[in-house]
Short mmCIF file of C-alpha atoms and ligand atoms in Angstrom, two decimals:
data_model
loop_
_atom_site.label_atom_id
_atom_site.label_comp_id
_atom_site.label_asym_id
_atom_site.label_seq_id
_atom_site.Cartn_x
_atom_site.Cartn_y
_atom_site.Cartn_z
CA MET K 116 130.21 111.95 94.15
CA PHE K 117 131.35 115.37 95.35
CA TYR K 118 132.21 118.29 93.19
CA THR K 119 135.11 120.67 93.65
CA THR K 120 135.13 123.88 91.69
CA THR K 121 137.54 124.59 88.84
CA LYS K 122 140.01 127.46 88.44
CA GLU K 123 137.47 129.17 86.17
CA HIS K 124 134.77 128.90 88.83
CA GLU K 125 137.05 130.49 91.42
CA GLU K 126 138.03 133.29 89.03
CA PHE K 127 134.35 133.95 88.47
CA ARG K 128 133.78 133.94 92.24
CA LYS K 129 136.49 136.59 92.58
CA LYS K 130 134.78 138.75 89.96
CA VAL K 131 131.38 138.54 91.69
CA ARG K 132 132.94 139.07 95.13
CA GLU K 133 134.74 142.22 93.96
CA PHE K 134 131.49 143.56 92.55
CA ALA K 135 129.55 142.68 95.72
CA GLU K 136 132.17 144.25 98.00
CA LYS K 137 132.44 147.43 95.92
CA GLU K 138 128.87 148.01 94.74
CA VAL K 139 126.58 146.27 97.23
CA LYS K 140 128.23 146.06 100.66
CA PRO K 141 128.54 149.85 101.20
CA ILE K 142 124.80 150.35 100.64
CA ALA K 143 123.45 147.09 102.11
CA PHE K 144 122.46 148.61 105.46
CA GLU K 145 120.69 151.54 103.82
CA LEU K 146 118.83 149.27 101.38
CA ASP K 147 117.71 147.11 104.30
CA GLN K 148 116.59 149.99 106.49
CA ASN K 149 114.71 151.74 103.68
CA SER K 150 113.38 148.54 102.13
CA GLN K 151 114.80 149.86 98.88
CA PHE K 152 115.18 147.89 95.63
CA PRO K 153 118.69 148.47 94.23
CA ASP K 154 117.85 149.54 90.65
CA GLU K 155 121.40 150.71 89.85
CA VAL K 156 122.98 147.52 91.19
CA VAL K 157 120.61 145.40 89.08
CA LYS K 158 121.44 147.45 85.98
CA LYS K 159 125.17 146.94 86.56
CA MET K 160 124.68 143.21 87.18
CA GLY K 161 122.93 143.03 83.82
CA GLU K 162 125.91 144.70 82.12
CA LEU K 163 128.27 142.20 83.79
CA GLY K 164 126.19 139.23 82.63
CA PHE K 165 125.06 138.24 86.15
CA MET K 166 121.37 138.26 85.16
CA GLY K 167 121.68 135.48 82.57
CA ILE K 168 124.54 133.30 83.78
CA PRO K 169 123.37 129.81 82.70
CA TYR K 170 121.70 130.83 79.43
CA ALA K 171 123.24 130.46 75.99
CA LYS K 172 124.98 133.46 74.47
CA GLU K 173 122.66 133.26 71.45
CA TYR K 174 119.80 134.13 73.86
CA GLY K 175 121.66 136.96 75.55
CA GLY K 176 123.08 134.84 78.39
CA ALA K 177 126.63 134.50 79.69
CA GLY K 178 126.84 130.85 78.59
CA LEU K 179 128.26 129.73 81.95
CA ASP K 180 127.27 126.67 83.97
CA VAL K 181 124.90 126.07 86.88
CA ILE K 182 127.76 126.01 89.42
CA SER K 183 128.80 129.51 88.27
CA TYR K 184 125.20 130.59 88.79
CA ALA K 185 125.22 129.12 92.33
CA ILE K 186 128.50 130.90 93.06
CA CYS K 187 127.07 134.22 91.88
CA VAL K 188 124.00 133.97 94.15
CA GLU K 189 126.22 132.82 97.03
CA GLU K 190 128.67 135.71 96.66
CA LEU K 191 125.97 138.37 96.34
CA SER K 192 124.16 136.94 99.38
CA ARG K 193 127.42 136.98 101.34
CA VAL K 194 126.94 140.75 101.51
CA ASP K 195 123.16 141.10 100.91
CA GLY K 196 120.66 138.23 100.82
CA GLY K 197 118.09 140.51 99.17
CA VAL K 198 120.32 141.11 96.15
CA GLY K 199 121.00 137.36 96.03
CA VAL K 200 117.31 136.53 95.74
CA ILE K 201 116.69 139.20 93.10
CA VAL K 202 119.15 137.33 90.85
CA SER K 203 117.92 133.90 91.92
CA ALA K 204 114.20 134.57 91.34
CA HIS K 205 114.93 136.35 88.06
CA THR K 206 117.21 133.60 86.72
CA SER K 207 115.77 130.37 88.11
CA LEU K 208 112.09 131.26 88.20
CA GLY K 209 111.48 134.14 85.79
CA SER K 210 113.80 133.08 82.96
CA TYR K 211 114.26 129.31 83.19
CA PRO K 212 110.68 128.34 82.21
CA ILE K 213 111.03 130.30 78.96
CA SER K 214 114.47 128.82 78.29
CA ALA K 215 113.31 125.25 78.95
CA PHE K 216 109.72 125.28 77.67
CA GLY K 217 109.43 128.33 75.42
CA THR K 218 109.06 128.39 71.65
CA GLU K 219 111.78 129.99 69.55
CA GLU K 220 109.62 133.13 69.24
CA GLN K 221 109.05 133.29 73.01
CA LYS K 222 112.77 132.90 73.66
CA LYS K 223 113.66 135.68 71.22
CA LYS K 224 111.00 138.03 72.53
CA TYR K 225 111.26 137.36 76.28
CA LEU K 226 114.36 135.37 77.21
CA VAL K 227 116.87 137.59 75.38
CA PRO K 228 116.06 140.82 77.29
CA LEU K 229 115.81 138.86 80.55
CA ALA K 230 119.18 137.16 80.13
CA LYS K 231 120.78 140.47 79.13
CA GLY K 232 119.40 142.05 82.30
CA GLU K 233 117.39 144.60 80.32
CA HIS K 234 114.20 143.11 81.75
CA ILE K 235 113.52 141.62 85.18
CA GLY K 236 111.64 138.34 85.57
CA ALA K 237 109.22 137.03 88.20
CA PHE K 238 107.24 133.85 88.85
CA GLY K 239 103.66 133.83 90.10
CA LEU K 240 102.55 130.51 91.57
CA THR K 241 101.60 131.10 95.23
CA GLU K 242 98.04 132.12 96.10
CA PRO K 243 96.18 132.60 99.40
CA ASN K 244 94.79 129.03 99.12
CA ALA K 245 97.70 127.52 97.18
CA GLY K 246 100.99 127.79 99.10
CA SER K 247 102.60 124.44 99.85
CA ASP K 248 99.65 122.89 98.00
CA ALA K 249 100.56 124.49 94.70
CA GLY K 250 98.04 122.25 92.92
CA GLY K 251 95.27 124.21 94.67
CA THR K 252 95.72 127.13 92.23
CA GLU K 253 92.50 129.13 91.80
CA THR K 254 93.50 131.83 89.29
CA THR K 255 91.68 131.06 86.05
CA ALA K 256 92.54 131.45 82.36
CA VAL K 257 89.69 131.10 79.87
CA LEU K 258 90.39 130.99 76.13
CA ASP K 259 88.36 133.59 74.23
CA GLY K 260 89.34 133.92 70.57
CA ASP K 261 93.02 134.86 70.36
CA TYR K 262 93.38 135.57 74.07
CA TYR K 263 93.27 133.83 77.42
CA ILE K 264 91.37 135.93 79.97
CA LEU K 265 93.06 135.77 83.38
CA ASN K 266 91.26 136.41 86.66
CA GLY K 267 92.51 135.93 90.21
CA GLY K 268 95.52 136.85 92.29
CA LYS K 269 98.93 135.80 93.59
CA ILE K 270 100.74 136.53 96.85
CA PHE K 271 104.38 136.72 98.03
CA ILE K 272 105.84 137.21 94.54
CA THR K 273 109.54 138.08 94.49
CA ASN K 274 110.58 140.89 92.09
CA ALA K 275 106.91 141.72 91.43
CA GLY K 276 106.42 145.43 90.92
CA LYS K 277 109.87 145.75 89.31
CA ALA K 278 109.56 142.84 86.88
CA ASP K 279 108.75 143.25 83.20
CA THR K 280 107.86 139.60 82.57
CA TYR K 281 105.90 137.22 84.80
CA ILE K 282 105.44 133.45 84.54
CA ILE K 283 101.88 132.95 85.76
CA PHE K 284 100.10 129.70 86.58
CA ALA K 285 96.35 129.49 86.11
CA VAL K 286 93.62 126.87 85.79
CA THR K 287 92.54 126.27 82.19
CA THR K 288 90.54 123.08 82.89
CA PRO K 289 88.78 123.11 86.27
CA ASN K 290 88.17 120.08 88.50
CA ILE K 291 90.96 117.85 87.15
CA GLY K 292 93.65 118.91 89.65
CA THR K 293 97.23 119.54 88.67
CA LYS K 294 96.61 118.47 85.04
CA GLY K 295 94.28 121.46 84.62
CA ILE K 296 96.96 124.09 85.31
CA SER K 297 98.74 125.98 82.52
CA ALA K 298 101.64 128.44 82.43
CA PHE K 299 101.58 131.88 80.75
CA ILE K 300 104.01 134.67 80.03
CA VAL K 301 102.41 137.89 81.23
CA GLU K 302 103.85 141.35 80.54
CA ALA K 303 103.79 143.98 83.28
CA GLY K 304 101.86 146.44 81.13
CA TYR K 305 98.85 144.27 80.29
CA GLU K 306 95.56 145.98 81.14
CA GLY K 307 93.94 144.70 84.33
CA PHE K 308 97.23 143.41 85.74
CA ASP K 309 98.37 145.03 88.98
CA ALA K 310 101.47 144.50 91.13
CA SER K 311 101.42 147.62 93.26
CA MET K 312 100.90 146.13 96.75
CA HIS K 313 104.37 145.55 98.27
CA TYR K 314 105.05 143.79 101.58
CA ASP K 315 107.06 145.16 104.51
CA LYS K 316 109.28 142.18 105.39
CA LEU K 317 111.40 140.90 108.29
CA GLY K 318 114.41 140.31 106.05
CA ILE K 319 115.72 140.39 102.47
CA ARG K 320 114.38 143.93 102.48
CA SER K 321 116.39 145.10 99.48
CA SER K 322 114.31 142.71 97.37
CA ILE K 323 110.74 143.55 96.51
CA THR K 324 107.85 141.16 97.22
CA SER K 325 104.33 141.95 96.09
CA GLU K 326 100.81 140.78 95.47
CA LEU K 327 99.49 140.36 91.94
CA SER K 328 95.93 140.77 90.76
CA PHE K 329 94.39 139.86 87.43
CA ASN K 330 91.15 141.49 86.44
CA ASN K 331 90.12 140.22 83.00
CA VAL K 332 93.72 140.40 81.79
CA LYS K 333 93.95 139.57 78.06
CA VAL K 334 96.99 137.38 77.47
CA PRO K 335 97.70 136.57 73.80
CA LYS K 336 97.31 132.84 73.24
CA GLU K 337 100.84 132.66 71.83
CA ASN K 338 102.00 133.45 75.40
CA LEU K 339 100.89 130.04 76.63
CA LEU K 340 104.09 128.36 77.82
CA GLY K 341 104.25 124.72 76.82
CA LYS K 342 100.89 123.08 76.24
CA GLU K 343 97.63 123.51 78.12
CA GLY K 344 97.76 121.36 81.26
CA GLU K 345 101.56 121.31 81.45
CA GLY K 346 101.75 124.20 83.92
CA PHE K 347 102.11 122.18 87.12
CA ARG K 348 104.96 120.09 85.72
CA ILE K 349 106.63 123.30 84.46
CA ALA K 350 106.25 124.84 87.93
CA MET K 351 107.69 121.78 89.68
CA MET K 352 110.64 121.47 87.30
CA THR K 353 111.33 125.19 87.62
CA LEU K 354 111.26 125.01 91.42
CA ASP K 355 113.75 122.12 91.37
CA GLY K 356 116.27 124.52 89.86
CA GLY K 357 115.09 127.44 91.99
CA ARG K 358 115.97 125.47 95.10
CA ILE K 359 119.64 125.44 94.07
CA GLY K 360 119.43 129.25 93.99
CA ILE K 361 117.82 129.50 97.44
CA ALA K 362 120.32 127.03 98.89
CA SER K 363 123.10 129.25 97.48
CA GLN K 364 121.44 132.32 98.96
CA ALA K 365 121.29 130.64 102.40
CA LEU K 366 124.92 129.57 102.09
CA GLY K 367 126.03 133.10 101.17
CA ILE K 368 124.13 134.69 104.08
CA ALA K 369 125.67 132.13 106.46
CA GLN K 370 129.16 132.68 105.03
CA GLY K 371 128.81 136.44 105.49
CA ALA K 372 127.70 136.00 109.11
CA TYR K 373 130.52 133.53 109.80
CA GLU K 374 133.21 135.84 108.41
CA SER K 375 131.81 138.82 110.27
CA ALA K 376 131.76 136.93 113.59
CA LEU K 377 135.28 135.61 112.99
CA GLY K 378 136.62 139.13 112.43
CA TYR K 379 134.86 140.33 115.57
CA ALA K 380 136.02 137.40 117.74
CA LYS K 381 139.65 138.03 116.82
CA GLN K 382 139.56 141.61 118.02
CA ARG K 383 137.09 141.48 120.91
CA VAL K 384 139.11 141.15 124.13
CA GLN K 385 137.60 139.65 127.27
CA PHE K 386 139.35 137.94 130.19
CA GLY K 387 142.59 139.48 128.88
CA LYS K 388 142.57 137.82 125.44
CA PRO K 389 140.63 137.83 122.17
CA ILE K 390 137.45 135.76 122.57
CA SER K 391 138.59 133.69 119.54
CA ALA K 392 141.13 132.13 121.95
CA LEU K 393 138.30 130.75 124.13
CA GLU K 394 137.42 127.12 123.48
CA SER K 395 133.66 127.78 123.66
CA ILE K 396 134.01 130.26 120.79
CA GLN K 397 136.51 128.15 118.85
CA PHE K 398 134.15 125.18 118.86
CA LYS K 399 131.36 127.37 117.49
CA PHE K 400 133.59 128.28 114.55
CA ALA K 401 134.52 124.62 114.01
CA GLU K 402 130.80 123.74 113.82
CA MET K 403 130.01 126.68 111.56
CA ALA K 404 132.86 125.94 109.14
CA THR K 405 131.84 122.27 108.90
CA LYS K 406 128.21 123.18 108.16
CA LEU K 407 129.28 125.69 105.51
CA ARG K 408 131.51 123.10 103.83
CA ALA K 409 128.78 120.45 103.85
CA ALA K 410 126.16 122.87 102.47
CA ARG K 411 128.53 124.01 99.72
CA LEU K 412 129.25 120.44 98.63
CA LEU K 413 125.53 119.55 98.55
CA ILE K 414 124.77 122.63 96.46
CA TYR K 415 127.57 122.14 93.93
CA SER K 416 126.70 118.47 93.67
CA ALA K 417 123.04 119.31 92.84
CA ALA K 418 124.21 122.02 90.41
CA GLU K 419 126.55 119.60 88.69
CA LEU K 420 123.73 117.06 88.25
CA LYS K 421 121.49 119.76 86.75
CA GLN K 422 124.29 120.89 84.46
CA ASN K 423 124.73 117.30 83.24
CA HIS K 424 120.97 116.94 82.64
CA GLU K 425 120.72 114.20 85.24
CA ASP K 426 117.83 113.89 87.71
CA TYR K 427 118.59 116.38 90.47
CA SER K 428 115.22 117.04 92.13
CA VAL K 429 116.10 115.23 95.40
CA GLU K 430 119.61 116.68 95.59
CA ALA K 431 118.25 120.21 95.08
CA ALA K 432 115.68 119.64 97.86
CA MET K 433 118.40 118.25 100.16
CA ALA K 434 120.68 121.20 99.40
CA LYS K 435 117.91 123.75 99.98
CA LYS K 436 116.76 122.12 103.22
CA PHE K 437 120.25 121.61 104.63
CA ALA K 438 121.73 124.96 103.62
CA SER K 439 118.75 126.94 104.93
CA ASP K 440 118.53 125.03 108.24
CA LYS K 441 122.27 125.52 108.73
CA ALA K 442 122.02 129.20 107.77
CA LEU K 443 119.63 129.72 110.69
CA GLU K 444 122.04 127.97 113.05
CA ILE K 445 125.10 129.79 111.74
CA THR K 446 123.56 133.27 111.78
CA ASN K 447 122.30 132.56 115.30
CA ASP K 448 125.79 131.51 116.46
CA ALA K 449 127.36 134.50 114.71
CA LEU K 450 125.02 136.87 116.54
CA GLN K 451 125.69 135.05 119.82
CA ILE K 452 129.44 135.58 119.34
CA TYR K 453 128.81 139.30 118.89
CA GLY K 454 126.81 139.34 122.11
CA GLY K 455 124.85 142.52 122.77
CA SER K 456 126.59 144.34 119.90
CA GLY K 457 125.00 141.92 117.43
CA PHE K 458 121.54 142.91 118.59
CA ILE K 459 122.05 146.52 117.54
CA LYS K 460 121.02 147.85 114.10
CA GLY K 461 123.92 148.58 111.81
CA ILE K 462 125.89 145.42 112.63
CA ASP K 463 125.67 143.12 109.61
CA VAL K 464 124.97 139.93 111.62
CA GLU K 465 121.70 141.47 112.80
CA ARG K 466 120.64 141.74 109.13
CA PHE K 467 122.02 138.30 108.18
CA TYR K 468 120.05 136.78 111.08
CA ARG K 469 116.80 138.30 109.74
CA ASP K 470 117.64 137.54 106.10
CA ALA K 471 118.30 133.84 106.77
CA LYS K 472 114.81 132.97 108.02
CA ILE K 473 112.97 133.13 104.70
CA THR K 474 115.28 130.52 103.15
CA THR K 475 113.58 127.78 105.21
CA ILE K 476 110.19 128.97 103.92
CA TYR K 477 110.15 130.00 100.27
CA GLU K 478 110.54 127.94 97.10
CA GLY K 479 109.05 125.12 99.11
CA THR K 480 109.12 125.03 102.93
CA ASN K 481 111.64 122.66 104.44
CA GLU K 482 108.69 120.47 105.41
CA ILE K 483 107.83 120.21 101.69
CA MET K 484 111.52 119.46 100.99
CA ASN K 485 111.08 116.46 103.27
CA VAL K 486 108.01 115.42 101.23
CA VAL K 487 110.04 115.64 98.00
CA ILE K 488 113.02 113.73 99.46
CA ALA K 489 110.93 111.08 101.23
CA SER K 490 108.73 110.47 98.18
CA HIS K 491 111.81 109.41 96.25
CA ILE K 492 112.76 107.02 99.05
CA VAL K 493 109.45 105.47 100.01
CA GLY K 494 106.96 106.83 97.44
CA ARG K 495 103.97 109.12 98.01
CA PRO K 496 101.12 107.99 100.24
CA PRO K 497 97.90 107.17 98.33
CA LYS K 498 95.58 110.20 97.88
N1 CAA X 596 109.37 117.36 88.14
C1 CAA X 596 108.49 116.90 87.21
N2 CAA X 596 107.23 116.52 87.49
C2 CAA X 596 106.84 116.62 88.78
C3 CAA X 596 107.70 117.08 89.80
C4 CAA X 596 109.00 117.44 89.43
N3 CAA X 596 109.89 117.91 90.34
N4 CAA X 596 107.04 117.05 90.96
C5 CAA X 596 105.80 116.57 90.70
N5 CAA X 596 105.70 116.32 89.38
C6 CAA X 596 104.53 115.76 88.68
C7 CAA X 596 104.21 114.39 89.25
O1 CAA X 596 104.99 113.39 88.62
C8 CAA X 596 102.75 114.25 88.95
O2 CAA X 596 102.59 113.87 87.61
P1 CAA X 596 101.50 112.70 87.22
O3 CAA X 596 100.17 113.27 87.69
O4 CAA X 596 101.62 112.61 85.74
O5 CAA X 596 101.90 111.50 87.97
C9 CAA X 596 102.23 115.68 89.07
O6 CAA X 596 103.37 116.54 88.94
C10 CAA X 596 101.58 115.94 90.40
O7 CAA X 596 102.53 115.64 91.40
P2 CAA X 596 102.12 115.34 92.90
O8 CAA X 596 101.01 114.32 92.92
O9 CAA X 596 103.35 115.03 93.65
O10 CAA X 596 101.53 116.77 93.33
P3 CAA X 596 100.99 117.30 94.70
O11 CAA X 596 99.79 118.12 94.44
O12 CAA X 596 100.86 116.18 95.68
O13 CAA X 596 102.13 118.33 95.18
C11 CAA X 596 104.24 119.08 96.09
C12 CAA X 596 103.47 118.00 95.30
C13 CAA X 596 105.69 118.56 96.10
C14 CAA X 596 103.75 119.18 97.53
C15 CAA X 596 104.12 120.44 95.36
O14 CAA X 596 102.82 120.98 95.47
C16 CAA X 596 105.14 121.45 95.85
O15 CAA X 596 106.28 121.44 95.44
N6 CAA X 596 104.71 122.38 96.74
C17 CAA X 596 105.57 123.49 97.14
C18 CAA X 596 105.31 124.68 96.26
C19 CAA X 596 106.45 125.63 96.26
O16 CAA X 596 107.62 125.26 96.27
N7 CAA X 596 106.13 126.91 96.18
C20 CAA X 596 107.12 127.93 96.08
C21 CAA X 596 106.55 129.13 95.43
S1 CAA X 596 107.70 130.09 94.54
C22 CAA X 596 108.58 130.97 95.64
O17 CAA X 596 108.57 130.75 96.81
C23 CAA X 596 109.45 131.98 94.99
C24 CAA X 596 110.04 133.02 95.82
O18 CAA X 596 109.42 133.67 96.63
C25 CAA X 596 111.46 133.36 95.63
#
């Protein structure tokens, strides 16, 4: 079954596109060059409801559906993939676990300001020895009276350093594998918690990515999310949804590159005519447009399944893998159409080309997407 968007979805797209064109596009180059987090843009997105799209109004959200959320990330990424991932990581990874697994008190205290955009959310799973093998988590949480004491560290955490609330995964029962991992809500201000080491990245430079360290951080025991031992399942279910966001980010970056190259090809004259009249260039656009259409349908189909509370893990993995692989191809073709001009700083395809790469890596590499997809077809090999 394929999904086509409704009139309401397209009206919402128009709203996000207008915002992205007016507020983000004019500063995208500067944000990229300076590796600058767009505080003002994020504040305005909060006021417009973009930071809590799929969450209920009673929890501060916009009460819209998952397809609207995908459209928002896509449209923001169409002008700046960094801004797209700020919203995606905040919504899918930083807020969803509280919405889906939090107690009423946790939702009131943490989800409401996140969904309103007053707070920023982040998700800390990856560690130096636990990347694709997320079950290899080494950060520990030991219950001591009314607190869990966290020790360890995380790497490559999107929004970290700007976030107010972090979903952190740590081992509560050692030596039993994934069943020994638990999830916690950690506030930025807790003593012993540090997120001050930021990376200098190839792309998505308007987003911030940082290391986390926990040095005897006291986390109140009421901040345990779900039950002890449920952390790995919470992480996996959260990442299923996150992959719809990253697929949408990849699609938006690719769409931006496609449109830019199309505009250029129509006005760039060689051999006495616009290069868009050359068959070699026309066929590139035919390929690009087909890939964009296919990626969009996969993404909306996965989003629709999630919205309807059906199993969508495989579809999300397919959408993420396909959209990100195609984003690399499309941004590459777009730059090729620009020729030498596309290799020069200041031309947006140069930035789109760099921004696209991470989408094949984070929220599960595309190799791990194959593991997820194949395991539903043929099962997992015995351990
Ligand atoms: N939903 C619910 N439960 C799930 C699940 C899912 N999607 N996936 C796995 N589980 C459950 C399994 O059913 C199993 O439960 P039982 O033990 O009760 O049977 C349990 O979790 C363990 O599953 P596996 O045996 O499959 O676990 P594994 O250790 O072999 O790992 C994996 C599976 C798919 C490789 C997983 O480790 C994985 O997804 N790795 C990639 C991690 C990842 O995506 N990291 C991204 C970090 S965040 C990020 O990138 C953010 C950013 O920057 C923006």
